[in-house]
Short mmCIF file of C-alpha atoms in Angstrom, two decimals:
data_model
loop_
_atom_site.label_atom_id
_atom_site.label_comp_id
_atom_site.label_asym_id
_atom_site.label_seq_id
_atom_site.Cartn_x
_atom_site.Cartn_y
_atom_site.Cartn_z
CA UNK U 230 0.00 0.00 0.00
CA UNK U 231 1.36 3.22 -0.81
CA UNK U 232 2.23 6.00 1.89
CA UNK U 233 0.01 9.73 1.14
CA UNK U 234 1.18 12.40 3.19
CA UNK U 235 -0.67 15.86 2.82
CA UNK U 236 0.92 19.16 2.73
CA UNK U 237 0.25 23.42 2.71
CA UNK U 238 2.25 26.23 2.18
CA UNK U 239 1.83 28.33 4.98
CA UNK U 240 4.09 31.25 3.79
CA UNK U 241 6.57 31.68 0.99
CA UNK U 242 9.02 28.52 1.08
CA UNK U 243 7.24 27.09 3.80
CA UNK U 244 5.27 24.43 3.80
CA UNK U 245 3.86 21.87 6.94
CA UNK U 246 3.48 18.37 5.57
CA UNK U 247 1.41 15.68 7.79
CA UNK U 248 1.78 12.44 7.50
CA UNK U 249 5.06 12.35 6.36
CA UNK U 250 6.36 8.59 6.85
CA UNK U 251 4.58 5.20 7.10
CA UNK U 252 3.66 4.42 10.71
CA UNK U 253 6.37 1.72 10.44
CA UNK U 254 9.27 4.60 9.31
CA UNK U 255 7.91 6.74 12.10
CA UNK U 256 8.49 4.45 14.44
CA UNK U 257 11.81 3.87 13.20
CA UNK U 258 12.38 6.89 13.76
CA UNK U 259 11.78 7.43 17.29
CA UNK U 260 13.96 4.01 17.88
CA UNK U 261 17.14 5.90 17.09
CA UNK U 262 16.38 8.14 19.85
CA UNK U 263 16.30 5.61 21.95
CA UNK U 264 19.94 4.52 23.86
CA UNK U 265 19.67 0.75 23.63
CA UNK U 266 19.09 1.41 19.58
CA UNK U 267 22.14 3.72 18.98
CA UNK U 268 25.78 3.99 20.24
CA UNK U 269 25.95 7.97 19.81
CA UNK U 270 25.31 10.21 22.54
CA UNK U 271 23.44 13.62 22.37
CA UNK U 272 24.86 16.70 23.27
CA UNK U 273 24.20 20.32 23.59
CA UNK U 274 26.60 22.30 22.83
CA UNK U 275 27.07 24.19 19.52
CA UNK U 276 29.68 26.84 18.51
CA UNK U 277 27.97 30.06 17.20
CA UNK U 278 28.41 31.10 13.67
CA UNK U 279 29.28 27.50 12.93
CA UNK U 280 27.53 24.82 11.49
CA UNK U 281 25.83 22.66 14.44
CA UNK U 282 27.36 20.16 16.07
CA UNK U 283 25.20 18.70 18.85
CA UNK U 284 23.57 15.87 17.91
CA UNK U 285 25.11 16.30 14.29
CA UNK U 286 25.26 12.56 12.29
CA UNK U 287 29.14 13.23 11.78
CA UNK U 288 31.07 10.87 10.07
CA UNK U 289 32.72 8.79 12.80
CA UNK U 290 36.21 8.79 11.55
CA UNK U 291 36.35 12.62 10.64
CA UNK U 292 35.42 12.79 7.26
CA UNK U 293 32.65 14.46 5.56
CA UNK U 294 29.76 12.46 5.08
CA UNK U 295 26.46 11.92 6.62
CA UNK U 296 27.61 9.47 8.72
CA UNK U 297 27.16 6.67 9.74
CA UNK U 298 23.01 6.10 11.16
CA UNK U 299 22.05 4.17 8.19
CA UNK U 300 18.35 4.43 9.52
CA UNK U 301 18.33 7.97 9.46
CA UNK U 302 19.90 8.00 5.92
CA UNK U 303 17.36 5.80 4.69
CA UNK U 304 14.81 7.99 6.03
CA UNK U 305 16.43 11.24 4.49
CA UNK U 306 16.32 9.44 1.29
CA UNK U 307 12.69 9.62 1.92
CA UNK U 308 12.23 12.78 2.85
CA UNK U 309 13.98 13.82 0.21
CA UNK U 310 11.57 12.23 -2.28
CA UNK U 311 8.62 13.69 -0.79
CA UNK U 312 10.40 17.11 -1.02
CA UNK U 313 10.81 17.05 -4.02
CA UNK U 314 7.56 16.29 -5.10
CA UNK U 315 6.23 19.33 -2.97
CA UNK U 316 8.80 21.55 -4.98
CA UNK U 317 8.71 20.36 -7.70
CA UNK U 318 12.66 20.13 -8.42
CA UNK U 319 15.44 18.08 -7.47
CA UNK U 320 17.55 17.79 -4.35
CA UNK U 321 19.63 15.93 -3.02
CA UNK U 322 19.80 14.90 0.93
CA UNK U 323 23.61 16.78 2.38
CA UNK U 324 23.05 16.54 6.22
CA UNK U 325 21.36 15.73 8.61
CA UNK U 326 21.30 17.05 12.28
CA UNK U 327 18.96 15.55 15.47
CA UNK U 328 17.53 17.89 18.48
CA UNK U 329 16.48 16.97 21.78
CA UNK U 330 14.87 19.61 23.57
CA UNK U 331 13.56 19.32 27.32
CA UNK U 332 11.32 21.86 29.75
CA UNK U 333 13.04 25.24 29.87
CA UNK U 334 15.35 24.42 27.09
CA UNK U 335 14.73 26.86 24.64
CA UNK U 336 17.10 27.88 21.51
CA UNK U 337 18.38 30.59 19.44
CA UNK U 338 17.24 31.44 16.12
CA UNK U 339 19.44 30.43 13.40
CA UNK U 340 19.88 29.50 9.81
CA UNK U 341 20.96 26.55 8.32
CA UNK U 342 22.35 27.85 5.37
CA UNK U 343 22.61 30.92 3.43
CA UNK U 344 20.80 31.64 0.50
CA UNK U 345 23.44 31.30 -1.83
CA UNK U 346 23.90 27.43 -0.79
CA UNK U 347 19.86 26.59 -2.27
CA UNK U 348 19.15 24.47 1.07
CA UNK U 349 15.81 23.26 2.04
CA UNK U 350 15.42 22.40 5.54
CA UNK U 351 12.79 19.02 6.53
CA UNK U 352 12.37 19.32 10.09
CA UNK U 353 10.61 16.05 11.16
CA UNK U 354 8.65 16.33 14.89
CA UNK U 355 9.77 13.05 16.00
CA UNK U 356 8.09 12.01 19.14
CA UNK U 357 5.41 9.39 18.93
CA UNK U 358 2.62 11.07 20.98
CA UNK U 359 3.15 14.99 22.00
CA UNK U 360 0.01 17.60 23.67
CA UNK U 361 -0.29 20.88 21.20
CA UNK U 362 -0.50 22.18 25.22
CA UNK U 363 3.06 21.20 25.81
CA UNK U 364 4.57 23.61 23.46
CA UNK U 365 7.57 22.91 20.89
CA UNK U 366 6.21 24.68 18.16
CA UNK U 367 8.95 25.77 15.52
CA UNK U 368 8.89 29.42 14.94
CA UNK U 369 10.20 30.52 11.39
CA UNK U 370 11.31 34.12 10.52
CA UNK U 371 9.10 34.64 7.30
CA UNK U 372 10.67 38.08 6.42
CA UNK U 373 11.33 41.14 8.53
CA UNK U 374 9.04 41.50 11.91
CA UNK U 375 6.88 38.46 10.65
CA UNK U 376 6.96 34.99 12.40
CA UNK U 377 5.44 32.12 12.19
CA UNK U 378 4.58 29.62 14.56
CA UNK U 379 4.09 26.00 13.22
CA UNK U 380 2.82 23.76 15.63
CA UNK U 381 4.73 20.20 16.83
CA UNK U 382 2.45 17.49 15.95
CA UNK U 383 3.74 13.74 15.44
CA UNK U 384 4.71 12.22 11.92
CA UNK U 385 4.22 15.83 11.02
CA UNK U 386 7.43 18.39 9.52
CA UNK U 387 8.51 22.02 8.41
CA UNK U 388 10.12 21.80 4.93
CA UNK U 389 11.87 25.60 4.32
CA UNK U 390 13.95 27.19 3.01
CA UNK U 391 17.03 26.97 4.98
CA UNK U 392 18.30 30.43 5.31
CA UNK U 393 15.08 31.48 7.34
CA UNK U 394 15.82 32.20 10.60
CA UNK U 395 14.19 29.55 12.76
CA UNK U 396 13.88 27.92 16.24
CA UNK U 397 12.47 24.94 17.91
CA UNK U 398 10.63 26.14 21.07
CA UNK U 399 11.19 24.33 24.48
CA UNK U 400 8.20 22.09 25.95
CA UNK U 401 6.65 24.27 28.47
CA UNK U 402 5.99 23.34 32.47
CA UNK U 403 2.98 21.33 31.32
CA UNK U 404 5.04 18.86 29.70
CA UNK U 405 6.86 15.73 31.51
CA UNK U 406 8.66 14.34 28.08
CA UNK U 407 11.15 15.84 25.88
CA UNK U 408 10.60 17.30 22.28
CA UNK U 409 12.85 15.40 19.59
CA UNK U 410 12.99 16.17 16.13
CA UNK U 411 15.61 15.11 12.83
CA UNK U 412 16.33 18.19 10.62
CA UNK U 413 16.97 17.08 7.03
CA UNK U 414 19.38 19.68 4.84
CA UNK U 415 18.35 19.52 1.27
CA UNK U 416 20.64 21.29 -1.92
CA UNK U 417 18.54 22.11 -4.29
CA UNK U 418 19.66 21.05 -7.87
#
């Protein structure tokens, strides 16, 4: 049976797809997150101005690849499909980064790339059950003093264009469980 996901543009190069994977690729997914699936740990520290590295699939030996979570590359190869069907143009999958977020947690705005680069950004909200109440929404710079709030729903993403300024918000008090998300860079051919 094939997989239909559904999807809107909620502001120039923006859109919010739902149901992005199969159940069964969703709950792949959240596995990795999970320490008895994975050997890598999660961090939180990042340099600024630098590309991220908490969290960050790096090549294990040093090199540049996307290292070496072959669930999470077979998953961007996914994403990357569907993205491409939403834009309509080809890309091809160039990182991808994971984010673990927990009560009081909250983030900077940043970019992902500049504009010259032509990166799309897939950010996949990656826990299995999650309260709109709890917060976690990402927030996306649209353009000047406009912002837009997109809210963190499960199986759900953010594809955009990755020089927008953007930010995953913390869970709030209400929340006892962390947020967790995989942010897929795209180049745009």
């Amino acid at each position: 049976m094939s997989h239909s996901f559904r999807f809107a543009e909620k502001a120039p190069k923006v859109f919010f797809v739902q149901d992005v994977l199969s159940y069964k690729d969703f709950e792949a997914v959240n596995d990795e997150f999970k320490p008895l699936n994975n050997h890598w740990s999660f961090t939180k520290s990042e340099q600024h101005g630098q590309a991220p590295v908490f969290g960050n699939l790096a090549e294990s030996r040093g090199g540049l690849s996307l290292g070496d979570c072959h669930k999470f590359i077979e998953i961007g190869s996914k994403i990357n499909l569907l993205s491409q069907k939403i834009l309509g143009s080809a890309t091809q999958l160039v990182r991808i980064n994971t984010n673990i977020q927990f009560t009081g947690q909250e983030s900077n705005f940043h970019v992902d790339s500049s504009p010259e680069m032509r990166w799309w950004s897939f950010v996949l909200f990656a826990n299995m059950s999650w309260s709109t109440e709890w917060g976690g929404e990402l927030i996306i710079n649209t353009s000047g003093h406009d912002y837009l709030g997109l809210p963190f729903l499960p199986n759900c993403g953010v594809l955009f264009d990755g020089s927008l300024p953007h930010k995953g918000s913390a869970p709030n008090r209400l929340c006892l469980n962390h947020r967790q998300s995989v942010a897929f860079s795209l180049q745009q051919l």
